[in-house]
Amino acid sequence: MDYTTPSKLQYFRTQMRTDPDMASAVAAIRTLLEFLRRDKGETILGLRESLKWATDCLTRVDSSVAVSSGGELFLRFISLTSLEHQDLARCKKVMEERGELFLEKISLSRTKVAKLCHTFIKDGAKILTHSYSRVVLRVLEKAAAEKKRFTVYVTESQPDTAGRQMAEALRRLGVPVTVVLDAAVGYVLEKVDLVIVGAEGVVESGGIINKIGTYQMAVCSKAHNKPFYVVAESFKFVRLYPLNQQDVPDRFKYKADTLNNVSELSKEHPVIDYTPPSLITLLFTDLGVLTPSAVSDELIKLYL
Amino acid sequence: MADCGEANGPERKNEIVRAKNEEKELTKEEKQRLRKEKKQQKKQKEKKDDKGSSEKSGREKTLDPLSASQVLSTQSPTQKVPASAPIPVPPSGAPSHSSGAPSHSSSGAPSPADKPAKSKAELKAERRARQEADRASKQQGSSSSSKTKAPASDLNPVVKRLPEHVQVDDPAVVKRLAKKLERQQTRPHSSAKKIPLRSDYGYKVSLFSHLHQYSRKAPLTQLLSIPSSVIHPSIVRLGLQYSQGIVTGSNARSVALLHAFKQVIMDYSTPPNEELSRDLVNKLKPYISFLNQCRPLSASMGNAIKYIKKEISNIPSQYKEEEAKTKLLECIDKYIDEKVVLAAKAISKYAIEKISDGDVILVYGCSSLVNHILCEAFDKNRKFRVIVVDSRPRLEGREALRRLVQIGISCTYVLISALSYVLPEVSKVFLGAHALLANGYVMSRVGTSQIALVARAFNVPVLVCCETYKFCERVQTDSFVSNELDDPDELMVTRKGKTQLEDWHDLSTLGLLNLVYDVTPPDFVDLVITDLGMIPCTSVPVVLRVKNVDQ
């Protein structure tokens, strides 16, 4: 099946390019759906195996947690139906339909999250956020549309300075924004009212995996008693349970090309970190507003 | 009937006068009470004047709603009415009882002379409460329990009166327990064949006087007469093994129980005119009470018994006896296989993911599950070393140490007092559990919560491994409410032929406390590994819900 890999990756990359606003996981799921359509397998089991293998391929390209979790949830969702039809073609059709349904649901998830979260932003609020997150951007857009006045502090978020991108986007919305150094989080926290961050993955314990620097921000906001909110879509829920920073698997900690090219990983800087649930106040997802301990409940419903 | 042994004369008259002034409903009760008072006075002359007040009134299952509300109204100014107060209230707060002097102890423990003078109103109220309750109990014929059970009545939500002090050694309670054991015999029974009642031993710390404290040197089996046809010999053997500590550990006890029940079922033959599904359950009841007396049942044993009883009562009546018996034996085997053996395999699979090379793992005591996990991980060539923490008086860690060293794991052995010294080098703590409560608390060997607390202070992750059959619906927030007291003599240590605490019975102010279990709050536990997967401690009720739906 090797010959399909380059075409698959190309499809994935095109998806990402056409809609920069799309989450990488959504692009991955679109790719998987396309793969399902083009698959010429003979058995359901073979189909599942090849889908799993396809997800692995995609994870090797883009090592974000969301891609892996999105892929797994997609697989579970489409195989949740009773695939008792004798005809393979009919089964495939059912799976494709469910795949489309899944895709539809998750494309609406960001709107749902924004609707839930914007009420927590009061007029005159000062918000701190970290790096570039499209979900947070959507939330702030919605709040601005509701005629709320607020100011935003964004961390620069080295090494890729994604924070500046976020600041640009916010300026276009007309929101007063300040870019601060990553090291200035403690300094600026006494001025802010609440902290909102996105998440690359939400783990079973209710903690999150996000861009490096999030854990620090969470610890500081706990020390200052400021609420720490996380906004994430439900396809980012992943069946991981890290106990501490060390316990996060290497394949998520580093970018895909670093993993493939570099031999000594201990010299590399990880791009993500783990924030334990004790530091998180609330999680806003399309399944509702959850406390960290409710995440496990939802995960059991999603995965079991 | 216990009584306070006060002079009744002048107070009696006052009471009658007061009664006549109050509502009509009381007069009938007053009359009954007078009758009982007379009886009591007679008995009082015969009995020793030992302990007063037992609030055995509170032990009854329900109170008559009217009397309860009236009792409440009279009692509230004089006593605390802990409608939802935890048992027990500290001795200083309850003037109506004397702190524990067991009537059965013959070793000369003097009753402490700190019985404060009671006020008349309090006494009256007390006595009325007791009479009310006696009447209520006679109406309902309820059986006793050493703790208050209070099912709410549907029509009138009764405010449950918990006794201020629930003493297990109180003669009235002991008598009621004996009667209950007698009642559990199927006919015919004679006094030689009934299940004996095990008596408590030694001075009990008053905070735990609602729990039994037995002596290892007086196992229940010594009181059994031979031949005793009431209790099956394998159950007698099991009871002895429990009470002497030969079979310990939650899994071992449950599996041993199930094997003994298998033997019972094999030897069982349905008497004529009886149905197997109903008769066998009744046959099991005295065995369970016997085992409970030998050593209080664990949560896992409770769940196993529930399962067996359900299976037995679900046997369709058209099954022949042989068929039914084989089916039951199969069910038991399947239960053991699924819930214990396969669960251990599943848990090891998840746990091994959490063990990385170079880890230093801390374990406490001897948990069969944790030992299994470590042995499996070692077989899968993970490189780690283990620190075994142990504590007196059981020193179970030695058994764990022996098992781990045997297969070649490098181990260190410390006592629990050295815990904060070793923790900086530990990367993970693995703990076993006796039971997981519905509010996420972990009930385990005493010392576990200490380990979890210190590990949290050092930021070391704590992982609890527990099979789902040990999950129980109970909710507990402290270790006092329901626990087990072991033989206090075990705390004595003999070094160079000298035992310091040899004469501890003679000192009236000295109590030895040998607790068996404690509860750990969920904030100290990072992860629970069950056969359903890895869950946070707060998700235990979710699992219970899912399990109940399955069943």
JSON list of C-alpha atoms in Angstrom, two decimals, chain A residues 89-249:
[
{"chain": "A", "resi": 89, "resn": "ALA", "atom": "CA", "xyz": [-19.76, -2.09, -0.46]},
{"chain": "A", "resi": 90, "resn": "ARG", "atom": "CA", "xyz": [-22.83, -1.31, 1.63]},
{"chain": "A", "resi": 91, "resn": "CYS", "atom": "CA", "xyz": [-20.79, -1.42, 4.81]},
{"chain": "A", "resi": 92, "resn": "LYS", "atom": "CA", "xyz": [-18.30, 0.95, 3.31]},
{"chain": "A", "resi": 93, "resn": "LYS", "atom": "CA", "xyz": [-21.07, 3.26, 2.30]},
{"chain": "A", "resi": 94, "resn": "VAL", "atom": "CA", "xyz": [-22.44, 3.27, 5.86]},
{"chain": "A", "resi": 95, "resn": "MET", "atom": "CA", "xyz": [-19.00, 4.02, 7.19]},
{"chain": "A", "resi": 96, "resn": "GLU", "atom": "CA", "xyz": [-18.53, 6.84, 4.72]},
{"chain": "A", "resi": 97, "resn": "GLU", "atom": "CA", "xyz": [-21.84, 8.37, 5.70]},
{"chain": "A", "resi": 98, "resn": "ARG", "atom": "CA", "xyz": [-20.94, 8.24, 9.33]},
{"chain": "A", "resi": 99, "resn": "GLY", "atom": "CA", "xyz": [-17.54, 9.71, 8.50]},
{"chain": "A", "resi": 100, "resn": "GLU", "atom": "CA", "xyz": [-19.23, 12.67, 6.81]},
{"chain": "A", "resi": 101, "resn": "LEU", "atom": "CA", "xyz": [-21.50, 13.06, 9.82]},
{"chain": "A", "resi": 102, "resn": "PHE", "atom": "CA", "xyz": [-18.50, 13.09, 12.11]},
{"chain": "A", "resi": 103, "resn": "LEU", "atom": "CA", "xyz": [-16.81, 15.72, 9.97]},
{"chain": "A", "resi": 104, "resn": "GLU", "atom": "CA", "xyz": [-19.91, 17.89, 10.00]},
{"chain": "A", "resi": 105, "resn": "LYS", "atom": "CA", "xyz": [-20.20, 17.66, 13.76]},
{"chain": "A", "resi": 106, "resn": "ILE", "atom": "CA", "xyz": [-16.66, 18.65, 14.43]},
{"chain": "A", "resi": 107, "resn": "SER", "atom": "CA", "xyz": [-16.67, 21.55, 12.01]},
{"chain": "A", "resi": 108, "resn": "LEU", "atom": "CA", "xyz": [-19.42, 23.02, 14.10]},
{"chain": "A", "resi": 109, "resn": "SER", "atom": "CA", "xyz": [-17.59, 22.39, 17.34]},
{"chain": "A", "resi": 110, "resn": "ARG", "atom": "CA", "xyz": [-15.63, 25.62, 17.36]},
{"chain": "A", "resi": 111, "resn": "THR", "atom": "CA", "xyz": [-18.80, 27.68, 17.09]},
{"chain": "A", "resi": 112, "resn": "LYS", "atom": "CA", "xyz": [-20.31, 25.77, 19.97]},
{"chain": "A", "resi": 113, "resn": "VAL", "atom": "CA", "xyz": [-17.27, 26.36, 22.14]},
{"chain": "A", "resi": 114, "resn": "ALA", "atom": "CA", "xyz": [-17.28, 30.06, 21.32]},
{"chain": "A", "resi": 115, "resn": "LYS", "atom": "CA", "xyz": [-20.92, 30.31, 22.24]},
{"chain": "A", "resi": 116, "resn": "LEU", "atom": "CA", "xyz": [-20.29, 28.75, 25.64]},
{"chain": "A", "resi": 117, "resn": "CYS", "atom": "CA", "xyz": [-17.17, 30.65, 26.49]},
{"chain": "A", "resi": 118, "resn": "HIS", "atom": "CA", "xyz": [-17.82, 34.23, 25.48]},
{"chain": "A", "resi": 119, "resn": "THR", "atom": "CA", "xyz": [-20.22, 34.76, 28.41]},
{"chain": "A", "resi": 120, "resn": "PHE", "atom": "CA", "xyz": [-17.33, 34.31, 30.79]},
{"chain": "A", "resi": 121, "resn": "ILE", "atom": "CA", "xyz": [-15.62, 37.36, 29.36]},
{"chain": "A", "resi": 122, "resn": "LYS", "atom": "CA", "xyz": [-17.03, 40.34, 31.16]},
{"chain": "A", "resi": 123, "resn": "ASP", "atom": "CA", "xyz": [-16.99, 43.89, 29.92]},
{"chain": "A", "resi": 124, "resn": "GLY", "atom": "CA", "xyz": [-13.69, 45.53, 30.70]},
{"chain": "A", "resi": 125, "resn": "ALA", "atom": "CA", "xyz": [-11.89, 42.24, 31.21]},
{"chain": "A", "resi": 126, "resn": "LYS", "atom": "CA", "xyz": [-8.17, 41.81, 30.74]},
{"chain": "A", "resi": 127, "resn": "ILE", "atom": "CA", "xyz": [-7.33, 38.46, 29.26]},
{"chain": "A", "resi": 128, "resn": "LEU", "atom": "CA", "xyz": [-4.03, 36.60, 29.06]},
{"chain": "A", "resi": 129, "resn": "THR", "atom": "CA", "xyz": [-3.54, 33.98, 26.41]},
{"chain": "A", "resi": 130, "resn": "HIS", "atom": "CA", "xyz": [-0.69, 31.88, 25.13]},
{"chain": "A", "resi": 131, "resn": "SER", "atom": "CA", "xyz": [0.59, 31.50, 21.60]},
{"chain": "A", "resi": 132, "resn": "TYR", "atom": "CA", "xyz": [-1.68, 31.15, 18.58]},
{"chain": "A", "resi": 133, "resn": "SER", "atom": "CA", "xyz": [-4.90, 29.22, 19.05]},
{"chain": "A", "resi": 134, "resn": "ARG", "atom": "CA", "xyz": [-7.71, 29.35, 16.54]},
{"chain": "A", "resi": 135, "resn": "VAL", "atom": "CA", "xyz": [-10.30, 28.32, 19.09]},
{"chain": "A", "resi": 136, "resn": "VAL", "atom": "CA", "xyz": [-9.34, 31.16, 21.44]},
{"chain": "A", "resi": 137, "resn": "LEU", "atom": "CA", "xyz": [-9.44, 33.49, 18.48]},
{"chain": "A", "resi": 138, "resn": "ARG", "atom": "CA", "xyz": [-12.95, 32.36, 17.67]},
{"chain": "A", "resi": 139, "resn": "VAL", "atom": "CA", "xyz": [-14.01, 32.89, 21.28]},
{"chain": "A", "resi": 140, "resn": "LEU", "atom": "CA", "xyz": [-12.58, 36.40, 21.33]},
{"chain": "A", "resi": 141, "resn": "GLU", "atom": "CA", "xyz": [-14.23, 37.15, 17.98]},
{"chain": "A", "resi": 142, "resn": "LYS", "atom": "CA", "xyz": [-17.57, 36.16, 19.40]},
{"chain": "A", "resi": 143, "resn": "ALA", "atom": "CA", "xyz": [-17.02, 38.24, 22.50]},
{"chain": "A", "resi": 144, "resn": "ALA", "atom": "CA", "xyz": [-16.07, 41.24, 20.38]},
{"chain": "A", "resi": 145, "resn": "ALA", "atom": "CA", "xyz": [-19.16, 40.69, 18.24]},
{"chain": "A", "resi": 146, "resn": "GLU", "atom": "CA", "xyz": [-21.22, 40.86, 21.41]},
{"chain": "A", "resi": 147, "resn": "LYS", "atom": "CA", "xyz": [-19.90, 44.39, 21.87]},
{"chain": "A", "resi": 148, "resn": "LYS", "atom": "CA", "xyz": [-17.75, 43.54, 24.88]},
{"chain": "A", "resi": 149, "resn": "ARG", "atom": "CA", "xyz": [-14.72, 45.67, 25.56]},
{"chain": "A", "resi": 150, "resn": "PHE", "atom": "CA", "xyz": [-11.62, 43.78, 26.62]},
{"chain": "A", "resi": 151, "resn": "THR", "atom": "CA", "xyz": [-7.87, 43.89, 26.26]},
{"chain": "A", "resi": 152, "resn": "VAL", "atom": "CA", "xyz": [-5.62, 40.94, 25.53]},
{"chain": "A", "resi": 153, "resn": "TYR", "atom": "CA", "xyz": [-2.07, 40.10, 26.53]},
{"chain": "A", "resi": 154, "resn": "VAL", "atom": "CA", "xyz": [-0.45, 37.46, 24.34]},
{"chain": "A", "resi": 155, "resn": "THR", "atom": "CA", "xyz": [2.81, 35.74, 25.09]},
{"chain": "A", "resi": 156, "resn": "GLU", "atom": "CA", "xyz": [5.32, 35.78, 22.30]},
{"chain": "A", "resi": 157, "resn": "SER", "atom": "CA", "xyz": [5.67, 32.00, 22.57]},
{"chain": "A", "resi": 158, "resn": "GLN", "atom": "CA", "xyz": [9.13, 31.14, 21.32]},
{"chain": "A", "resi": 159, "resn": "PRO", "atom": "CA", "xyz": [10.61, 29.33, 19.42]},
{"chain": "A", "resi": 160, "resn": "ASP", "atom": "CA", "xyz": [8.19, 30.02, 16.59]},
{"chain": "A", "resi": 161, "resn": "THR", "atom": "CA", "xyz": [6.82, 33.38, 17.87]},
{"chain": "A", "resi": 162, "resn": "ALA", "atom": "CA", "xyz": [3.32, 32.24, 17.09]},
{"chain": "A", "resi": 163, "resn": "GLY", "atom": "CA", "xyz": [2.07, 34.81, 19.56]},
{"chain": "A", "resi": 164, "resn": "ARG", "atom": "CA", "xyz": [2.76, 37.59, 17.10]},
{"chain": "A", "resi": 165, "resn": "GLN", "atom": "CA", "xyz": [0.45, 35.93, 14.61]},
{"chain": "A", "resi": 166, "resn": "MET", "atom": "CA", "xyz": [-2.27, 35.91, 17.26]},
{"chain": "A", "resi": 167, "resn": "ALA", "atom": "CA", "xyz": [-1.65, 39.58, 18.00]},
{"chain": "A", "resi": 168, "resn": "GLU", "atom": "CA", "xyz": [-1.99, 40.45, 14.30]},
{"chain": "A", "resi": 169, "resn": "ALA", "atom": "CA", "xyz": [-5.28, 38.60, 14.04]},
{"chain": "A", "resi": 170, "resn": "LEU", "atom": "CA", "xyz": [-6.60, 40.35, 17.13]},
{"chain": "A", "resi": 171, "resn": "ARG", "atom": "CA", "xyz": [-5.55, 43.76, 15.87]},
{"chain": "A", "resi": 172, "resn": "ARG", "atom": "CA", "xyz": [-7.58, 43.14, 12.76]},
{"chain": "A", "resi": 173, "resn": "LEU", "atom": "CA", "xyz": [-10.59, 42.58, 15.02]},
{"chain": "A", "resi": 174, "resn": "GLY", "atom": "CA", "xyz": [-9.94, 45.89, 16.67]},
{"chain": "A", "resi": 175, "resn": "VAL", "atom": "CA", "xyz": [-9.08, 44.42, 20.04]},
{"chain": "A", "resi": 176, "resn": "PRO", "atom": "CA", "xyz": [-6.31, 46.23, 21.97]},
{"chain": "A", "resi": 177, "resn": "VAL", "atom": "CA", "xyz": [-3.53, 43.69, 22.31]},
{"chain": "A", "resi": 178, "resn": "THR", "atom": "CA", "xyz": [-0.07, 43.64, 23.87]},
{"chain": "A", "resi": 179, "resn": "VAL", "atom": "CA", "xyz": [2.62, 41.08, 23.12]},
{"chain": "A", "resi": 180, "resn": "VAL", "atom": "CA", "xyz": [4.60, 40.10, 26.24]},
{"chain": "A", "resi": 181, "resn": "LEU", "atom": "CA", "xyz": [7.68, 37.98, 26.66]},
{"chain": "A", "resi": 182, "resn": "ASP", "atom": "CA", "xyz": [7.24, 34.42, 27.79]},
{"chain": "A", "resi": 183, "resn": "ALA", "atom": "CA", "xyz": [9.27, 35.28, 30.84]},
{"chain": "A", "resi": 184, "resn": "ALA", "atom": "CA", "xyz": [6.93, 38.14, 31.73]},
{"chain": "A", "resi": 185, "resn": "VAL", "atom": "CA", "xyz": [3.91, 35.96, 32.55]},
{"chain": "A", "resi": 186, "resn": "GLY", "atom": "CA", "xyz": [4.36, 36.29, 36.30]},
{"chain": "A", "resi": 187, "resn": "TYR", "atom": "CA", "xyz": [4.86, 40.02, 35.92]},
{"chain": "A", "resi": 188, "resn": "VAL", "atom": "CA", "xyz": [1.71, 40.60, 33.95]},
{"chain": "A", "resi": 189, "resn": "LEU", "atom": "CA", "xyz": [-0.60, 38.29, 35.89]},
{"chain": "A", "resi": 190, "resn": "GLU", "atom": "CA", "xyz": [-1.49, 40.75, 38.56]},
{"chain": "A", "resi": 191, "resn": "LYS", "atom": "CA", "xyz": [-3.07, 42.95, 35.89]},
{"chain": "A", "resi": 192, "resn": "VAL", "atom": "CA", "xyz": [-5.18, 40.30, 34.21]},
{"chain": "A", "resi": 193, "resn": "ASP", "atom": "CA", "xyz": [-8.58, 38.99, 35.24]},
{"chain": "A", "resi": 194, "resn": "LEU", "atom": "CA", "xyz": [-8.59, 35.62, 33.54]},
{"chain": "A", "resi": 195, "resn": "VAL", "atom": "CA", "xyz": [-6.42, 33.33, 31.47]},
{"chain": "A", "resi": 196, "resn": "ILE", "atom": "CA", "xyz": [-7.77, 31.50, 28.41]},
{"chain": "A", "resi": 197, "resn": "VAL", "atom": "CA", "xyz": [-5.69, 28.99, 26.47]},
{"chain": "A", "resi": 198, "resn": "GLY", "atom": "CA", "xyz": [-6.38, 26.45, 23.79]},
{"chain": "A", "resi": 199, "resn": "ALA", "atom": "CA", "xyz": [-5.27, 22.85, 23.91]},
{"chain": "A", "resi": 200, "resn": "GLU", "atom": "CA", "xyz": [-3.65, 20.46, 21.52]},
{"chain": "A", "resi": 201, "resn": "GLY", "atom": "CA", "xyz": [-4.90, 17.49, 23.48]},
{"chain": "A", "resi": 202, "resn": "VAL", "atom": "CA", "xyz": [-7.05, 16.88, 26.54]},
{"chain": "A", "resi": 203, "resn": "VAL", "atom": "CA", "xyz": [-5.93, 13.85, 28.51]},
{"chain": "A", "resi": 204, "resn": "GLU", "atom": "CA", "xyz": [-7.88, 11.40, 30.61]},
{"chain": "A", "resi": 205, "resn": "SER", "atom": "CA", "xyz": [-7.05, 12.99, 33.91]},
{"chain": "A", "resi": 206, "resn": "GLY", "atom": "CA", "xyz": [-8.57, 16.26, 32.76]},
{"chain": "A", "resi": 207, "resn": "GLY", "atom": "CA", "xyz": [-5.19, 17.88, 32.16]},
{"chain": "A", "resi": 208, "resn": "ILE", "atom": "CA", "xyz": [-4.13, 19.36, 28.84]},
{"chain": "A", "resi": 209, "resn": "ILE", "atom": "CA", "xyz": [-1.23, 19.15, 26.47]},
{"chain": "A", "resi": 210, "resn": "ASN", "atom": "CA", "xyz": [-0.44, 22.48, 24.88]},
{"chain": "A", "resi": 211, "resn": "LYS", "atom": "CA", "xyz": [2.36, 24.67, 23.56]},
{"chain": "A", "resi": 212, "resn": "ILE", "atom": "CA", "xyz": [5.35, 24.86, 25.88]},
{"chain": "A", "resi": 213, "resn": "GLY", "atom": "CA", "xyz": [4.88, 27.62, 28.42]},
{"chain": "A", "resi": 214, "resn": "THR", "atom": "CA", "xyz": [1.29, 26.74, 29.26]},
{"chain": "A", "resi": 215, "resn": "TYR", "atom": "CA", "xyz": [2.25, 24.85, 32.42]},
{"chain": "A", "resi": 216, "resn": "GLN", "atom": "CA", "xyz": [4.17, 27.84, 33.70]},
{"chain": "A", "resi": 217, "resn": "MET", "atom": "CA", "xyz": [1.22, 30.08, 33.03]},
{"chain": "A", "resi": 218, "resn": "ALA", "atom": "CA", "xyz": [-1.08, 27.69, 34.86]},
{"chain": "A", "resi": 219, "resn": "VAL", "atom": "CA", "xyz": [1.15, 27.51, 37.92]},
{"chain": "A", "resi": 220, "resn": "CYS", "atom": "CA", "xyz": [1.45, 31.31, 38.05]},
{"chain": "A", "resi": 221, "resn": "SER", "atom": "CA", "xyz": [-2.29, 31.85, 37.69]},
{"chain": "A", "resi": 222, "resn": "LYS", "atom": "CA", "xyz": [-2.91, 29.35, 40.48]},
{"chain": "A", "resi": 223, "resn": "ALA", "atom": "CA", "xyz": [-0.51, 31.30, 42.64]},
{"chain": "A", "resi": 224, "resn": "HIS", "atom": "CA", "xyz": [-2.34, 34.53, 41.80]},
{"chain": "A", "resi": 225, "resn": "ASN", "atom": "CA", "xyz": [-5.77, 32.90, 42.18]},
{"chain": "A", "resi": 226, "resn": "LYS", "atom": "CA", "xyz": [-6.82, 33.82, 38.67]},
{"chain": "A", "resi": 227, "resn": "PRO", "atom": "CA", "xyz": [-9.17, 31.48, 36.79]},
{"chain": "A", "resi": 228, "resn": "PHE", "atom": "CA", "xyz": [-7.44, 29.36, 34.15]},
{"chain": "A", "resi": 229, "resn": "TYR", "atom": "CA", "xyz": [-9.81, 28.38, 31.34]},
{"chain": "A", "resi": 230, "resn": "VAL", "atom": "CA", "xyz": [-9.14, 25.94, 28.55]},
{"chain": "A", "resi": 231, "resn": "VAL", "atom": "CA", "xyz": [-11.07, 25.85, 25.28]},
{"chain": "A", "resi": 232, "resn": "ALA", "atom": "CA", "xyz": [-10.90, 22.69, 23.22]},
{"chain": "A", "resi": 233, "resn": "GLU", "atom": "CA", "xyz": [-13.04, 20.74, 20.78]},
{"chain": "A", "resi": 234, "resn": "SER", "atom": "CA", "xyz": [-14.09, 17.26, 21.80]},
{"chain": "A", "resi": 235, "resn": "PHE", "atom": "CA", "xyz": [-12.08, 15.45, 19.13]},
{"chain": "A", "resi": 236, "resn": "LYS", "atom": "CA", "xyz": [-8.99, 16.49, 21.02]},
{"chain": "A", "resi": 237, "resn": "PHE", "atom": "CA", "xyz": [-9.80, 14.14, 23.90]},
{"chain": "A", "resi": 238, "resn": "VAL", "atom": "CA", "xyz": [-7.10, 11.52, 23.91]},
{"chain": "A", "resi": 239, "resn": "ARG", "atom": "CA", "xyz": [-6.59, 8.29, 25.84]},
{"chain": "A", "resi": 240, "resn": "LEU", "atom": "CA", "xyz": [-3.37, 9.30, 27.44]},
{"chain": "A", "resi": 241, "resn": "TYR", "atom": "CA", "xyz": [-2.70, 9.59, 31.16]},
{"chain": "A", "resi": 242, "resn": "PRO", "atom": "CA", "xyz": [0.60, 11.32, 31.86]},
{"chain": "A", "resi": 243, "resn": "LEU", "atom": "CA", "xyz": [1.65, 11.45, 35.49]},
{"chain": "A", "resi": 244, "resn": "ASN", "atom": "CA", "xyz": [4.16, 14.25, 35.01]},
{"chain": "A", "resi": 245, "resn": "GLN", "atom": "CA", "xyz": [6.08, 16.06, 32.26]},
{"chain": "A", "resi": 246, "resn": "GLN", "atom": "CA", "xyz": [8.38, 13.12, 31.74]},
{"chain": "A", "resi": 247, "resn": "ASP", "atom": "CA", "xyz": [5.51, 10.75, 31.17]},
{"chain": "A", "resi": 248, "resn": "VAL", "atom": "CA", "xyz": [4.30, 12.40, 27.95]},
{"chain": "A", "resi": 249, "resn": "PRO", "atom": "CA", "xyz": [5.35, 10.18, 25.04]}
]
